[in-house]
Coordinates of C-alpha atoms in Angstrom, one line a residue:
X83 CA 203.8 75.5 45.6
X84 CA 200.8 74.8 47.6
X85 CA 199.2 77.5 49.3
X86 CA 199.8 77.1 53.9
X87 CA 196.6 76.0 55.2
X88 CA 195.3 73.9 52.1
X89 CA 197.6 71.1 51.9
X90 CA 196.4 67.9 51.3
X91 CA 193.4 69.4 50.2
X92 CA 191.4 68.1 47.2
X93 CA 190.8 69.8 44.2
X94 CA 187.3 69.7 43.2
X95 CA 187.1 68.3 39.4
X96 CA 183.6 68.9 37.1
X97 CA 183.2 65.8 35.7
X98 CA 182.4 65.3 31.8
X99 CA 179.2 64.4 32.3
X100 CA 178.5 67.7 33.6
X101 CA 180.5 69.6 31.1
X102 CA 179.1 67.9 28.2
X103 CA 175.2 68.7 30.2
X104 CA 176.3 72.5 30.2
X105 CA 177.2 72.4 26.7
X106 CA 174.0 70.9 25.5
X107 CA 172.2 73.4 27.4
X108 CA 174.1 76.1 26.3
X109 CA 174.0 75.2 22.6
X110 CA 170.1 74.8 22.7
X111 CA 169.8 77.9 24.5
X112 CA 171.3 80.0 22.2
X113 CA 169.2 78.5 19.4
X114 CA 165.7 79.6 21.3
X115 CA 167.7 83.0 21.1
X116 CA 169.0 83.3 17.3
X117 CA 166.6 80.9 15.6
X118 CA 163.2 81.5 14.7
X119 CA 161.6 78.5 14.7
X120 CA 163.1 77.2 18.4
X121 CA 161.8 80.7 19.7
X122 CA 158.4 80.2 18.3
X123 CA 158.7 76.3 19.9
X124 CA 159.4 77.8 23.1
X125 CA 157.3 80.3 23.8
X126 CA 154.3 77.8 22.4
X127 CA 155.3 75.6 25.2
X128 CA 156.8 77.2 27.8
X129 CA 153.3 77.6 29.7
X130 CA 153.4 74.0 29.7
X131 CA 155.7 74.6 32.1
X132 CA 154.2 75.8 34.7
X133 CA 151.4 73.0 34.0
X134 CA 154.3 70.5 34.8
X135 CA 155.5 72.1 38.0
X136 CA 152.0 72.7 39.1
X137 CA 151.1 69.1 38.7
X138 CA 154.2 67.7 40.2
X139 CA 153.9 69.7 43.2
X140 CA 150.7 69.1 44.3
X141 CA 151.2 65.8 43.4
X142 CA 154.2 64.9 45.7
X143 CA 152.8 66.9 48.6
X144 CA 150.1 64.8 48.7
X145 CA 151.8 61.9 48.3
X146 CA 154.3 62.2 50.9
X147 CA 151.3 63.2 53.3
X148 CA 150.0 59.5 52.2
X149 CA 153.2 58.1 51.7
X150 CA 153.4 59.1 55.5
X151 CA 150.1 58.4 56.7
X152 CA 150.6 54.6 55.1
X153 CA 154.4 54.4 56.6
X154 CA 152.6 54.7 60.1
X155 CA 150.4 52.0 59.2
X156 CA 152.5 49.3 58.0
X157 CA 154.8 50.2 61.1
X158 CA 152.0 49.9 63.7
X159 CA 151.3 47.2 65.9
X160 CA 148.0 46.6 65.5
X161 CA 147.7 43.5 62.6
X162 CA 145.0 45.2 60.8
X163 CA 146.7 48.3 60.0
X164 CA 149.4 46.8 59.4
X165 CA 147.8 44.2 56.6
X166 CA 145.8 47.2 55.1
X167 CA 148.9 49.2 54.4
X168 CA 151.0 46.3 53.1
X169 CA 147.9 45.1 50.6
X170 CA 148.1 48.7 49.7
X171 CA 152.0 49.1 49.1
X172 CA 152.1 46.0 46.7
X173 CA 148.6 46.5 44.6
X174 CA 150.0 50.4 43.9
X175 CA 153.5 49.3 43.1
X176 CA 152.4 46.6 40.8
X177 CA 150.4 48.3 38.8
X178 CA 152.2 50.5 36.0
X179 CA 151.5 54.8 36.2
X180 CA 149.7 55.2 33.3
X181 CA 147.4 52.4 34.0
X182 CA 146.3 54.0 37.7
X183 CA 146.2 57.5 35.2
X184 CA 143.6 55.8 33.0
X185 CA 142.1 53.5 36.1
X186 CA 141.4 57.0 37.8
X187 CA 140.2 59.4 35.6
X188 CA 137.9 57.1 34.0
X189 CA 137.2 54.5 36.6
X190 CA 137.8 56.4 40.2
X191 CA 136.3 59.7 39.0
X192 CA 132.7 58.7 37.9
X193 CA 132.8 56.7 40.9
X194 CA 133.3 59.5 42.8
X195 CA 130.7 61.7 41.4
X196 CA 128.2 59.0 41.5
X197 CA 129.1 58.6 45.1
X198 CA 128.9 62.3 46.2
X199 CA 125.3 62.2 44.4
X200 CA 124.2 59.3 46.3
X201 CA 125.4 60.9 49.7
X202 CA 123.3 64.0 49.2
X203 CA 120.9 62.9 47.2
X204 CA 118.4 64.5 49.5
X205 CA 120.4 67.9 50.3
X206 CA 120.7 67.9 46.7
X207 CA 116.9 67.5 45.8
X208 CA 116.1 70.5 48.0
X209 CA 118.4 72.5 46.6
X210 CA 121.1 73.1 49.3
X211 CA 124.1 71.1 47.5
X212 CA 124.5 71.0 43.7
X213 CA 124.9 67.5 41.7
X214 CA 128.1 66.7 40.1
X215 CA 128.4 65.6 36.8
X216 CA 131.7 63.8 35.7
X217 CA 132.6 67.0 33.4
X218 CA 132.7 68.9 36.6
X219 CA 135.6 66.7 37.9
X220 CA 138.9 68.1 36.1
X221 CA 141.0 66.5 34.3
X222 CA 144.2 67.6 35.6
X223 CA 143.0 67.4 39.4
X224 CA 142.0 63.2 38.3
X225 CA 145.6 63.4 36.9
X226 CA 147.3 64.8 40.2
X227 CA 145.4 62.2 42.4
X228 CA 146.3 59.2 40.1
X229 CA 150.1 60.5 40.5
X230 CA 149.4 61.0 44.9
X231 CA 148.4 57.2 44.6
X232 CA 150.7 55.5 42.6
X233 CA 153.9 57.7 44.3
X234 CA 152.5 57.2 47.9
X235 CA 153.0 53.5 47.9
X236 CA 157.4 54.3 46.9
X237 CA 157.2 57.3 49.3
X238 CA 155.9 55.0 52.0
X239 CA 158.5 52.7 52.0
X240 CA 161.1 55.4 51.8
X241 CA 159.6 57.2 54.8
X242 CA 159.6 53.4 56.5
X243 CA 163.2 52.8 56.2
X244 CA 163.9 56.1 57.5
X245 CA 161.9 55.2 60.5
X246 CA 163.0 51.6 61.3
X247 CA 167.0 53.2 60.4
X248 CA 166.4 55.5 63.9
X249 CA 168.6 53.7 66.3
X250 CA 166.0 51.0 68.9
X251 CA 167.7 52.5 72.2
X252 CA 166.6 56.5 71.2
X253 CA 162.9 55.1 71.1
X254 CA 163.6 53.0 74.2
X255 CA 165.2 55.4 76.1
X256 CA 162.5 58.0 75.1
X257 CA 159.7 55.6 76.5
X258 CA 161.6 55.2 79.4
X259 CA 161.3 58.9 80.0
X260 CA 157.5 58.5 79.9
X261 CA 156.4 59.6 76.3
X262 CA 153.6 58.1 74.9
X263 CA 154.3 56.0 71.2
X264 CA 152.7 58.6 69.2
X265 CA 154.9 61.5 71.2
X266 CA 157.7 59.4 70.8
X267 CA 157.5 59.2 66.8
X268 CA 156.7 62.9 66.5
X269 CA 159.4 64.3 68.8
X270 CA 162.3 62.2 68.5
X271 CA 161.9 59.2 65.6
X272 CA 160.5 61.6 63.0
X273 CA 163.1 64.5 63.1
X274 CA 166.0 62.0 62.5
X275 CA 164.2 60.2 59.9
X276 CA 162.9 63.1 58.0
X277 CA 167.2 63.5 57.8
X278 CA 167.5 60.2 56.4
X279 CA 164.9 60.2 54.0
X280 CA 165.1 63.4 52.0
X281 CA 167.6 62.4 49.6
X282 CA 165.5 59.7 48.1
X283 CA 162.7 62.3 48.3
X284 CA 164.5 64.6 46.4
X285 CA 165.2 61.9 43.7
X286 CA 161.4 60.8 43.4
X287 CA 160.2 64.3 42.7
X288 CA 163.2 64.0 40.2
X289 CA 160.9 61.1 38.8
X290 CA 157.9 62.9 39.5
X291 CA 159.1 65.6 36.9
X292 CA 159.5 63.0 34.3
X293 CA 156.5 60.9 35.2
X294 CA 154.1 63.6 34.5
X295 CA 154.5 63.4 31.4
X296 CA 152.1 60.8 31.5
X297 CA 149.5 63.4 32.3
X298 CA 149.2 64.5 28.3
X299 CA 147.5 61.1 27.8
X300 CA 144.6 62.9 29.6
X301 CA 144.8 66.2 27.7
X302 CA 146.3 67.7 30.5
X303 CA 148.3 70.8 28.6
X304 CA 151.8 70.3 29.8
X305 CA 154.8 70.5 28.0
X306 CA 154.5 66.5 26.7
X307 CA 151.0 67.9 25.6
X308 CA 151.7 70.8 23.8
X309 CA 154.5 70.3 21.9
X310 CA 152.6 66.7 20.5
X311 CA 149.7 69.2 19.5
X312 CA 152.4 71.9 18.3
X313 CA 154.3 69.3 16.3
X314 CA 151.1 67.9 15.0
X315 CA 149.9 71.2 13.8
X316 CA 153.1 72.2 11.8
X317 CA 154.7 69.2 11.3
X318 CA 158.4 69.9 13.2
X319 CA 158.7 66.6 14.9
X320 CA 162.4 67.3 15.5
X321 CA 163.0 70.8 16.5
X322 CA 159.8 70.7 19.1
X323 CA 160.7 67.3 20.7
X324 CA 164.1 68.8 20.8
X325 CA 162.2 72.0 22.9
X326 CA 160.3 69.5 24.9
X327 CA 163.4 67.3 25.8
X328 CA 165.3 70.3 26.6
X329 CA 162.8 72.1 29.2
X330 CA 162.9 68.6 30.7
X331 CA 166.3 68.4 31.1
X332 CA 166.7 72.0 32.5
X333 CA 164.1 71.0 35.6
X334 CA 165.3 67.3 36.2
X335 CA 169.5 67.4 35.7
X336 CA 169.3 71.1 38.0
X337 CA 167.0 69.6 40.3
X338 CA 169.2 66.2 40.5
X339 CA 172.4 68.3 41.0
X340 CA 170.7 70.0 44.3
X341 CA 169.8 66.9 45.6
X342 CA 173.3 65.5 45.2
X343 CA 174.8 68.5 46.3
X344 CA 172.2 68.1 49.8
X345 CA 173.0 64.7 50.1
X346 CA 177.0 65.6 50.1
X347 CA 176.5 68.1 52.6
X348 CA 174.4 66.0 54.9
X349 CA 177.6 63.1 54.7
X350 CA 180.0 66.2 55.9
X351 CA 177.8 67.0 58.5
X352 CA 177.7 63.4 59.9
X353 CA 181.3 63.5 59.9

């Protein structure tokens, strides 16, 4: 018999999928344990970690503060803006990650240095700034700003169609009341939008996660990093890309369940 009060209801399934995830992680969990050789894997690249997280972080917060920034533009009325943002939207999106890594960190950065010596040449001369050299500009900050760029441009869009999804009469009727445009985005068309747009937020830091990867092709010492100069070193190929594929999983598939799990609360409080 069904219990009074929960008829109809329905029964809540873990799909296979999920199962078979939990399983996998189990299994290579309880190798780190009992084996030797995972355990020494792990804790050789478990600081990597934090590297990872770090980079991916910082990364996305700047980004979405771009990604935002550029979403105004391309949505403003003035032509200029919104040419500049558009020409910025399609030269980032075209051009692959790892390319904008290597365009930055070896193209942007002494750039950048050479620029900031130019500036204050003369501040520098007497002794008041000091001059930059290119070894002073770190590799793992060139990698988080190459990442900023090339995930502003997606964020953008996604913050965009949040925006333009806000219903035309809230803005109207809002104007109506006397608010100014830029009063009128920040206390009524933002809120709602912010609602709109943090699933697919969620699922680019998701892709964040895995895109950092990239970031070992600069020597940055993430987890990709370390386990290619662990492997290298002792020759396990298997068991450490095993490790490495694993500590991914663990941040992407949990972080990927709270996002879905955030999305499916957000459509049952719509209803």
């Amino acid at each position: 018999m069904r219990r009074p009060g929960r008829a109809g209801a329905p029964r809540r399934k873990i799909p296979y999928w999920l199962l078979a995830i939990i399983l996998l992680g189990v299994v290579f969990a309880w190798l780190i344990s009992a084996d030797g050789d995972y355990a020494t894997i792990f804790n050789a690249l478990r600081k990597g970690v934090v590297v990872t997280l770090w980079v991916s972080i910082v990364a996305f917060a700047f980004a979405m503060t771009l990604g935002l920034v550029v979403a105004l533009g391309r949505l403003s009325r003035h032509r200029v803006l919104r040419e500049v943002a558009t020409f910025y939207i399609e030269i980032v999106r075209g051009v692959p990650v790892l390319v904008l890594l290597f365009y930055v960190a070896f193209v942007g950065a002494p750039q950048i240095v050479a620029l900031w010596n130019w500036v204050f040449g003369g501040l520098i001369d007497a002794g008041w700034f000091p001059a930059m050299s290119v070894r002073d500009f770190d590799m793992t900050w060139r990698a988080i700003f190459a990442l900023t760029i090339s995930y502003s441009a997606f964020i953008a869009e996604i913050f965009r169609a949040g925006i333009e999804a806000v219903p035309q009469g809230q803005v109207e009727a809002a104007e109506s009341l006397g608010l100014k445009r830029g009063a009128v985005m920040r206390k009524v068309v933002l809120p709602q939008a912010v609602r709109t747009v943090l699933p697919p937020l969620g699922n680019d830091f998701v892709a964040m996660i895995k895109d950092s990867a990239l970031v070992s092709a600069l020597g940055v010492q993430d987890i990709t990093q370390l386990g290619k100069v662990y492997s290298a070193s002792t020759f396990r190929f298997f068991e450490t890309y095993n490790v490495v594929a694993y500590l991914y999983l663990v941040m992407t598939v949990s972080l990927s369940l709270l996002v879905r799990g955030l999305e499916a609360r957000m459509k049952r409080t719509d209803r």
